[in-house]
PDB file of C-alpha atoms and ligand atoms in Angstrom:
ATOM      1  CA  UNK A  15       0.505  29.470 -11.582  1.00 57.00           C
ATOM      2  CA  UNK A  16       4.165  28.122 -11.948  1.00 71.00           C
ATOM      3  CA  UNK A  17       4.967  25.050 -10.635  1.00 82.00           C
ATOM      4  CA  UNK A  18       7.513  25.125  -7.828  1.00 82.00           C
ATOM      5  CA  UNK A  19      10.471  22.648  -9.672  1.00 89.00           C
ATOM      6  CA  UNK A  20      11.831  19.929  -6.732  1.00 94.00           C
ATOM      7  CA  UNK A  21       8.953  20.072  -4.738  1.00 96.00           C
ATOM      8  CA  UNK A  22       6.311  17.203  -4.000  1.00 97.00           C
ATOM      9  CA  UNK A  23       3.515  17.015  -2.463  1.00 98.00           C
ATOM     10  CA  UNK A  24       2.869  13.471  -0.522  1.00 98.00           C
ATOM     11  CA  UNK A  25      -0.865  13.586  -0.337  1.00 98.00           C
ATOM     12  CA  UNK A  26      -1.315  11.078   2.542  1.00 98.00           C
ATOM     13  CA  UNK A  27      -4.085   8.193   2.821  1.00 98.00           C
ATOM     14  CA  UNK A  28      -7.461  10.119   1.615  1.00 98.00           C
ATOM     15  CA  UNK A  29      -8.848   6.880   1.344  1.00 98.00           C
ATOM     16  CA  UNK A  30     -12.638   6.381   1.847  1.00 98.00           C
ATOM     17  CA  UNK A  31     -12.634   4.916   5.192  1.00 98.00           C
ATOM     18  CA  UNK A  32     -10.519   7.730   6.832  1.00 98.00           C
ATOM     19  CA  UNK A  33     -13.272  10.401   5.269  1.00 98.00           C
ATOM     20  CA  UNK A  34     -16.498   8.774   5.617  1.00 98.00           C
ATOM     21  CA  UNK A  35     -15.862   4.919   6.632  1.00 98.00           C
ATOM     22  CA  UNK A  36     -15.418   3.281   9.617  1.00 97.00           C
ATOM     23  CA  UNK A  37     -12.190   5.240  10.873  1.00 97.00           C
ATOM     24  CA  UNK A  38     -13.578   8.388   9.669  1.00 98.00           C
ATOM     25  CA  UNK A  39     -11.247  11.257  11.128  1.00 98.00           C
ATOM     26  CA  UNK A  40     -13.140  14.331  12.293  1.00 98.00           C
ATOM     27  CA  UNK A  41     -13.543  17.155   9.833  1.00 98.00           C
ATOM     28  CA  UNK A  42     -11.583  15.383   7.227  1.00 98.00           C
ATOM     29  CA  UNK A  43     -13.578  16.954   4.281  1.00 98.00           C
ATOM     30  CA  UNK A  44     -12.298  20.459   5.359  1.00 98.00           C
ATOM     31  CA  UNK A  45      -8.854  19.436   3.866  1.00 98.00           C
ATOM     32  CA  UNK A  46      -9.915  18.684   0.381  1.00 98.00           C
ATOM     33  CA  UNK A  47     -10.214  22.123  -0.938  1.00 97.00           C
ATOM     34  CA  UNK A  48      -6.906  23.114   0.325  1.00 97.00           C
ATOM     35  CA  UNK A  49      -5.195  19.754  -1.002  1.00 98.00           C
ATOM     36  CA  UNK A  50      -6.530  20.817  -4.661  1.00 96.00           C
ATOM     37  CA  UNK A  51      -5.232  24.253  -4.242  1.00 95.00           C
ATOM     38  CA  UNK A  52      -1.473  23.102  -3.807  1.00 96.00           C
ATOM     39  CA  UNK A  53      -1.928  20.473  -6.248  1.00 95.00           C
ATOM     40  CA  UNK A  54      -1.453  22.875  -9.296  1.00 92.00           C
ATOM     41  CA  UNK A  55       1.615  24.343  -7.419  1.00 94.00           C
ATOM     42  CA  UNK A  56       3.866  21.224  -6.851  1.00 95.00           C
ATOM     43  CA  UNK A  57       6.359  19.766  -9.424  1.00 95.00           C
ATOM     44  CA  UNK A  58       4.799  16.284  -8.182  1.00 97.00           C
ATOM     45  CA  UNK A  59       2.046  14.498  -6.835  1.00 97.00           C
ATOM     46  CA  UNK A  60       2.522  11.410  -4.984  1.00 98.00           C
ATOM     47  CA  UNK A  61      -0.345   9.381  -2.923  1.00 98.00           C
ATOM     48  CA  UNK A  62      -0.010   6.493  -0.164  1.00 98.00           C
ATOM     49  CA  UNK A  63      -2.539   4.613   0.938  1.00 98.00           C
ATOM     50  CA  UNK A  64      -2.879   2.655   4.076  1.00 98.00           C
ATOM     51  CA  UNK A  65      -4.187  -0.800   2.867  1.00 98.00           C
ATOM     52  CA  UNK A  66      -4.258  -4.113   5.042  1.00 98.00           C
ATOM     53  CA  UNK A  67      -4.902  -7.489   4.311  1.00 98.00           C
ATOM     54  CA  UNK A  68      -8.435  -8.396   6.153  1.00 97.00           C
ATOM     55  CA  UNK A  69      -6.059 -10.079   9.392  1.00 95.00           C
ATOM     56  CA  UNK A  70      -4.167  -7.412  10.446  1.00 96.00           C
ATOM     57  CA  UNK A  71      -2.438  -6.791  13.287  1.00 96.00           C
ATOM     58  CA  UNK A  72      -3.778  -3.489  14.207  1.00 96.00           C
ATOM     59  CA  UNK A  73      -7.438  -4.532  13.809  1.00 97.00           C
ATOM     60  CA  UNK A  74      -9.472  -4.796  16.602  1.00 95.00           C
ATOM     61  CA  UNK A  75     -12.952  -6.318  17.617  1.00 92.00           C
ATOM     62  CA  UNK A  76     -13.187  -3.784  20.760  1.00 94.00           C
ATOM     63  CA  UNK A  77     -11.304  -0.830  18.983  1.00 94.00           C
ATOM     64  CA  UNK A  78     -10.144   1.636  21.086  1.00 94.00           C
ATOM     65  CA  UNK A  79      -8.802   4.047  18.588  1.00 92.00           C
ATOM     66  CA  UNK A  80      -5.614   4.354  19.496  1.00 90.00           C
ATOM     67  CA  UNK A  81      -2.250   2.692  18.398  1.00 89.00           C
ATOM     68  CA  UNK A  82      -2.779  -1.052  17.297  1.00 86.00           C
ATOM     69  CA  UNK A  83      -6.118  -0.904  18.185  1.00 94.00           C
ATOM     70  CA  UNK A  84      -8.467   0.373  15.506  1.00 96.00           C
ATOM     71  CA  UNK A  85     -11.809  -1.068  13.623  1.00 97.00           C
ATOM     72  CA  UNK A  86     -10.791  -2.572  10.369  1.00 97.00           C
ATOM     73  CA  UNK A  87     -10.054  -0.035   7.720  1.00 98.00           C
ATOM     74  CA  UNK A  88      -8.779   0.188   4.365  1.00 98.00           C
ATOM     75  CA  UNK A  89      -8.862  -3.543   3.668  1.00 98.00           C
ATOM     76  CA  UNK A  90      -7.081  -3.895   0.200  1.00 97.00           C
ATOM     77  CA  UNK A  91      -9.670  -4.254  -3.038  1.00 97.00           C
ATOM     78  CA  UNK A  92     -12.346  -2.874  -0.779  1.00 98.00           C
ATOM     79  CA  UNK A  93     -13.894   0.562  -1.180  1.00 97.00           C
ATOM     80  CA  UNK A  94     -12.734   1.553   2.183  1.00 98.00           C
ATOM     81  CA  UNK A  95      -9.320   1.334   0.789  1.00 98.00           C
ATOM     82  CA  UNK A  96     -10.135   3.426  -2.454  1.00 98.00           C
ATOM     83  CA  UNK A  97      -9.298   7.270  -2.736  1.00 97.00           C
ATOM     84  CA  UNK A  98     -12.270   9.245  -2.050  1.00 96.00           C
ATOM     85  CA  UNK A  99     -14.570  10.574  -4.813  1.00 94.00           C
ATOM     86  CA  UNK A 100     -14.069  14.068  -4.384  1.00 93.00           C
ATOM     87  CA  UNK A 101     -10.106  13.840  -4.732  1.00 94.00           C
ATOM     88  CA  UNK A 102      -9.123  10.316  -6.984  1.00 92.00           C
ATOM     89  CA  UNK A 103     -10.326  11.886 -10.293  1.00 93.00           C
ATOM     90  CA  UNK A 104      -7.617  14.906  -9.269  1.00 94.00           C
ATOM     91  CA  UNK A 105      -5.051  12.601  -9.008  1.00 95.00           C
ATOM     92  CA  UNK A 106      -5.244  10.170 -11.642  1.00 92.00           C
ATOM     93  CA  UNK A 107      -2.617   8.817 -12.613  1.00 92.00           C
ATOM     94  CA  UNK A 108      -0.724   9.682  -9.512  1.00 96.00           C
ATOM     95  CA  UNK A 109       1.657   7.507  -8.629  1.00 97.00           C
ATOM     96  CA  UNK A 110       0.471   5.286  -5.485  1.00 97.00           C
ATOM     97  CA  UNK A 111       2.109   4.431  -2.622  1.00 98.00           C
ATOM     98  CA  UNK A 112       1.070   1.649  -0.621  1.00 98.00           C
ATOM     99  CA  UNK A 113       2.188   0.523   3.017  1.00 98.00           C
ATOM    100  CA  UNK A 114       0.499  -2.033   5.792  1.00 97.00           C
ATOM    101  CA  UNK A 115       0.507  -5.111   3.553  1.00 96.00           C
ATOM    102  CA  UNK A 116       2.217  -7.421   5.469  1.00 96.00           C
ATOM    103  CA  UNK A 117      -0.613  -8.877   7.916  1.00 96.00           C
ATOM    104  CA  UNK A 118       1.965  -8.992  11.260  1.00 96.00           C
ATOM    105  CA  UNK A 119       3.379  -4.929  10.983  1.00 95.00           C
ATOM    106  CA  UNK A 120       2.242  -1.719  11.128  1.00 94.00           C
ATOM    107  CA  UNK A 121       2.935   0.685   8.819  1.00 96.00           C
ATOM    108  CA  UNK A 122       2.186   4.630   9.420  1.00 97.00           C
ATOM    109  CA  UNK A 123       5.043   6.321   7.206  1.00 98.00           C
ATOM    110  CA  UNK A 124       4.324   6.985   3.912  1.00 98.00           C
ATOM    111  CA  UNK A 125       7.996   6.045   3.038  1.00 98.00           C
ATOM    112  CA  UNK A 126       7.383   2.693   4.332  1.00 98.00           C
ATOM    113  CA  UNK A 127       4.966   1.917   0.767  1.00 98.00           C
ATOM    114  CA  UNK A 128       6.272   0.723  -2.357  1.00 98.00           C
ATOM    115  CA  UNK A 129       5.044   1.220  -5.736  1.00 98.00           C
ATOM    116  CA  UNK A 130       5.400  -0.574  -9.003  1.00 96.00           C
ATOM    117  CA  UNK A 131       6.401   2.662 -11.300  1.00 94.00           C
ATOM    118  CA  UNK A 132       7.231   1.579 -15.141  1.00 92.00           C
ATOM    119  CA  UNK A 133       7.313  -2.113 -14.277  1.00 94.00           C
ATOM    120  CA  UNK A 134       9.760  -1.614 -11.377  1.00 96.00           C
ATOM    121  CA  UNK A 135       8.692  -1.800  -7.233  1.00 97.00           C
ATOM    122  CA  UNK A 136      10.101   1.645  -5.548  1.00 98.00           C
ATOM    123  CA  UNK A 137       9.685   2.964  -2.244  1.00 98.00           C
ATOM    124  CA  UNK A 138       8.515   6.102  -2.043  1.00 98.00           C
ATOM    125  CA  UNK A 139      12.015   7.834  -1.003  1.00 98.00           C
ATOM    126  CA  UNK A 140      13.941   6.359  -4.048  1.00 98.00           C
ATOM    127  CA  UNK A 141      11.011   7.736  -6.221  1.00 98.00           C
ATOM    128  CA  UNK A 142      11.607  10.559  -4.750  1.00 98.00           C
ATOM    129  CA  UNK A 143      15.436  11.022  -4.904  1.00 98.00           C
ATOM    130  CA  UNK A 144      15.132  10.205  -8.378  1.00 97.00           C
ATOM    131  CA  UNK A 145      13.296  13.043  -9.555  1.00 97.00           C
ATOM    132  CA  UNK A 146      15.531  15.390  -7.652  1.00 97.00           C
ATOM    133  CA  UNK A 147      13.319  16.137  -5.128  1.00 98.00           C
ATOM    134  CA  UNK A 148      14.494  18.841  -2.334  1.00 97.00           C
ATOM    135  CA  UNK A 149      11.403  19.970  -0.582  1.00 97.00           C
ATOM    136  CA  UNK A 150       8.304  17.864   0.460  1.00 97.00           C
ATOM    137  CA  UNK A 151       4.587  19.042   1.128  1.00 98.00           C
ATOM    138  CA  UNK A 152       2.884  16.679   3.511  1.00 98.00           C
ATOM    139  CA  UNK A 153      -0.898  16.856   3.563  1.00 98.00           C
ATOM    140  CA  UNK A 154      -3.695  14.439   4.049  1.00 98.00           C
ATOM    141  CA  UNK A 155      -4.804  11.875   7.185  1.00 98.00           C
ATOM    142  CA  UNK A 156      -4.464  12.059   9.965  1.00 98.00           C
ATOM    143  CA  UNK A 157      -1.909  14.464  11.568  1.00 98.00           C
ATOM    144  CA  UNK A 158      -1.110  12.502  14.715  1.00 97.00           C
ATOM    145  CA  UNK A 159      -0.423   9.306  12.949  1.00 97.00           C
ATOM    146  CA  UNK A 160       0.521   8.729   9.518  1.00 98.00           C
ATOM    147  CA  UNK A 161       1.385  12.369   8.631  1.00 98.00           C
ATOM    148  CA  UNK A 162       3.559  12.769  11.947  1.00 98.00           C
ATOM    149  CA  UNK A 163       5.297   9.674  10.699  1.00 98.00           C
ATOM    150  CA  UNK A 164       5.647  10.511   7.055  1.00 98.00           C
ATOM    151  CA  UNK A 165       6.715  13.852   8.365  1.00 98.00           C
ATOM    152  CA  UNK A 166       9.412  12.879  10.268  1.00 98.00           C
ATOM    153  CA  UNK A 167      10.907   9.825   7.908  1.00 98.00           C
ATOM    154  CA  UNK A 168      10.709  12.381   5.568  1.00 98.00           C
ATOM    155  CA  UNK A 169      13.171  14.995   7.423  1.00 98.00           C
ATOM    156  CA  UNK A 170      15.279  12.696   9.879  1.00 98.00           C
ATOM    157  CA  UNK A 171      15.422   9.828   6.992  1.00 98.00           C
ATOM    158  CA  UNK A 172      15.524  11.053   3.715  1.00 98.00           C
ATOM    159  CA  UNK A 173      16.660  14.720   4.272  1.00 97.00           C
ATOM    160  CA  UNK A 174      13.953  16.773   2.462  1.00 98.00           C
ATOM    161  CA  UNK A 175      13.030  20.514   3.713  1.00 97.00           C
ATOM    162  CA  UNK A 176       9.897  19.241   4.909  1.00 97.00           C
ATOM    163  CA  UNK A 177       6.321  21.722   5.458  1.00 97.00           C
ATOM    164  CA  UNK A 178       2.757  19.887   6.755  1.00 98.00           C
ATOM    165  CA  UNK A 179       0.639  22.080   5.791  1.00 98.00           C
ATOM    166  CA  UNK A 180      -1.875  22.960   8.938  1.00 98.00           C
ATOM    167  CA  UNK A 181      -5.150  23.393   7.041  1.00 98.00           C
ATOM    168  CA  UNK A 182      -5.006  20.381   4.775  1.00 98.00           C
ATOM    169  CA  UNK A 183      -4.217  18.083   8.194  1.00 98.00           C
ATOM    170  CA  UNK A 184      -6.256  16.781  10.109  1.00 98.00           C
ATOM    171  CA  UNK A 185      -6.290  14.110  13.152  1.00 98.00           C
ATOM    172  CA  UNK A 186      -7.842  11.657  14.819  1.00 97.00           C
ATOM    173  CA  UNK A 187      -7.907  12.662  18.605  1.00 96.00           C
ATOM    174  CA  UNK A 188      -7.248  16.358  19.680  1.00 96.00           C
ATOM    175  CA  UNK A 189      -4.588  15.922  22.654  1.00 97.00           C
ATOM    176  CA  UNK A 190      -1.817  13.465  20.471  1.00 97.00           C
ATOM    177  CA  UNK A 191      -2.733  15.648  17.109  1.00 98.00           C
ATOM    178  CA  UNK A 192      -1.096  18.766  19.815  1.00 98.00           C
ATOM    179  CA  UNK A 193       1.468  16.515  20.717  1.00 98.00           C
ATOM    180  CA  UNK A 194       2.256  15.384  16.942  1.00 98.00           C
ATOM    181  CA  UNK A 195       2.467  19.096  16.094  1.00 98.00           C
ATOM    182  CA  UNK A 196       5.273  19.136  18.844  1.00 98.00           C
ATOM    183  CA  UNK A 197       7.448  16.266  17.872  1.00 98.00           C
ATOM    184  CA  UNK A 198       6.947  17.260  14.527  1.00 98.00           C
ATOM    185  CA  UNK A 199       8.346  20.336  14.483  1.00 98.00           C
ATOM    186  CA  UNK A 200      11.293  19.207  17.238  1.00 98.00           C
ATOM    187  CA  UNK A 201      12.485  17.219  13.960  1.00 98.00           C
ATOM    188  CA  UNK A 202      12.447  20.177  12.283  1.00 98.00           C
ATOM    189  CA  UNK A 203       9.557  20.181  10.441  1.00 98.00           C
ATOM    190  CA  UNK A 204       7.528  22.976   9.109  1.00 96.00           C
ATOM    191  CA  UNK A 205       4.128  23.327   9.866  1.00 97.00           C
ATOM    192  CA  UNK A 206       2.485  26.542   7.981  1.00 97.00           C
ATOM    193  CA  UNK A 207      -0.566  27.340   6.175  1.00 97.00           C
ATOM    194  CA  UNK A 208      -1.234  26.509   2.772  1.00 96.00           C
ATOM    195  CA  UNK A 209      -1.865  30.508   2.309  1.00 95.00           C
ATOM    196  CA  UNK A 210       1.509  30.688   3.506  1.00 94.00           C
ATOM    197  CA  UNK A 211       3.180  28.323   1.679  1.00 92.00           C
ATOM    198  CA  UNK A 212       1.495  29.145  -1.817  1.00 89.00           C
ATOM    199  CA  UNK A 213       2.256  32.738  -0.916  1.00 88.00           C
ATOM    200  CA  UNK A 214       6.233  32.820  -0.427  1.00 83.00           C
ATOM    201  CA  UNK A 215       6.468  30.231  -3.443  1.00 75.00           C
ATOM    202  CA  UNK A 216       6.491  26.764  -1.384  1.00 74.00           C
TER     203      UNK A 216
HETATM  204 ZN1   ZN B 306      -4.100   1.156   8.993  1.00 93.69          ZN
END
């Protein structure tokens, strides 16, 4: 398969405790086949990761999972935080976003994460830009929260012809993941298959 040149694929928190921890988002296995499909197809792989120092502000002890109120999740250096098994030997190597490291903000777009690439901190849009970028794949957890937002800074912000792809998506409650879909695609946004997208050349 040739690799479609300017295009990226953000693959968006598949950390443990999203998949099988303790803010495990419903059906979020289905979206690792499809994930490892487009990888092969993409000029670049990029991963964020949501990961929180152990007080922050969107932890709660009565969660109601919901906006600034969830359990505790993806705690930096734990194994809630870590990519899961069946996708971090994939991406190896990739380089890694991370956002929701200051204790008193929260964080839901992927641009929002830094990285330390060759030495240097970049955010995720200068990496980006960099590597002359045009079009963005968004995939990963969960649709009505950080992919929405990723989705969006990734259009409205940074300017990139911007596709979430449906089947490698998945969210956390069924009513805002419809709504997300909505806003999303008011921004301009894409949403299409991965069929679809691997089949007209991404
Ligand atoms: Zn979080």
């Amino acid at each position: 398969m040739t690799r479609a040149l300017g295009t990226a694929m953000i693959v968006v928190d598949m950390q443990y405790d999203f998949m099988d921890g303790t803010l495990a988002v419903p059906d979020a296995h289905a979206v690792v086949e499809p994930i490892a499909a487009l990888a092969s197809a993409v000029e670049h792989v990029v991963l964020t990761r949501d990961y929180h120092p152990a007080d922050h502000v969107s932890f709660s002890d009565n969660p109601q999972f919901v906006d600034k109120s969830w359990p505790v999740h993806c705690v930096g250096g734990t194994e809630g935080a870590m990519i899961h098994p069946m996708l971090s030997r994939l991406f190896d190597g990739a380089p890694m976003f991370s956002k929701g490291t200051d204790p008193n903000a929260e964080a839901y777009s992927g641009f929002e994460g830094t990285s330390l690439v060759d030495g240097e901190r970049v955010t995720l849009g200068d990496y980006l830009h960099d590597r002359n970028v045009t079009r963005v794949l968004i995939v990963g957890l969960a649709t009505d929260y950080c992919v929405k937002a990723t989705a969006i800074d990734s259009i409205s912000i940074h300017d990139f012809d911007t596709t979430v792809i449906a089947d490698a998506v998945r969210g956390v409650n069924p009513v805002t993941t419809l709504i997300a879909a909505g806003e999303m695609t008011d921004h301009g946004v894409w949403i299409a298959s991965s069929e679809t997208a691997l089949r007209v050349g991404i």
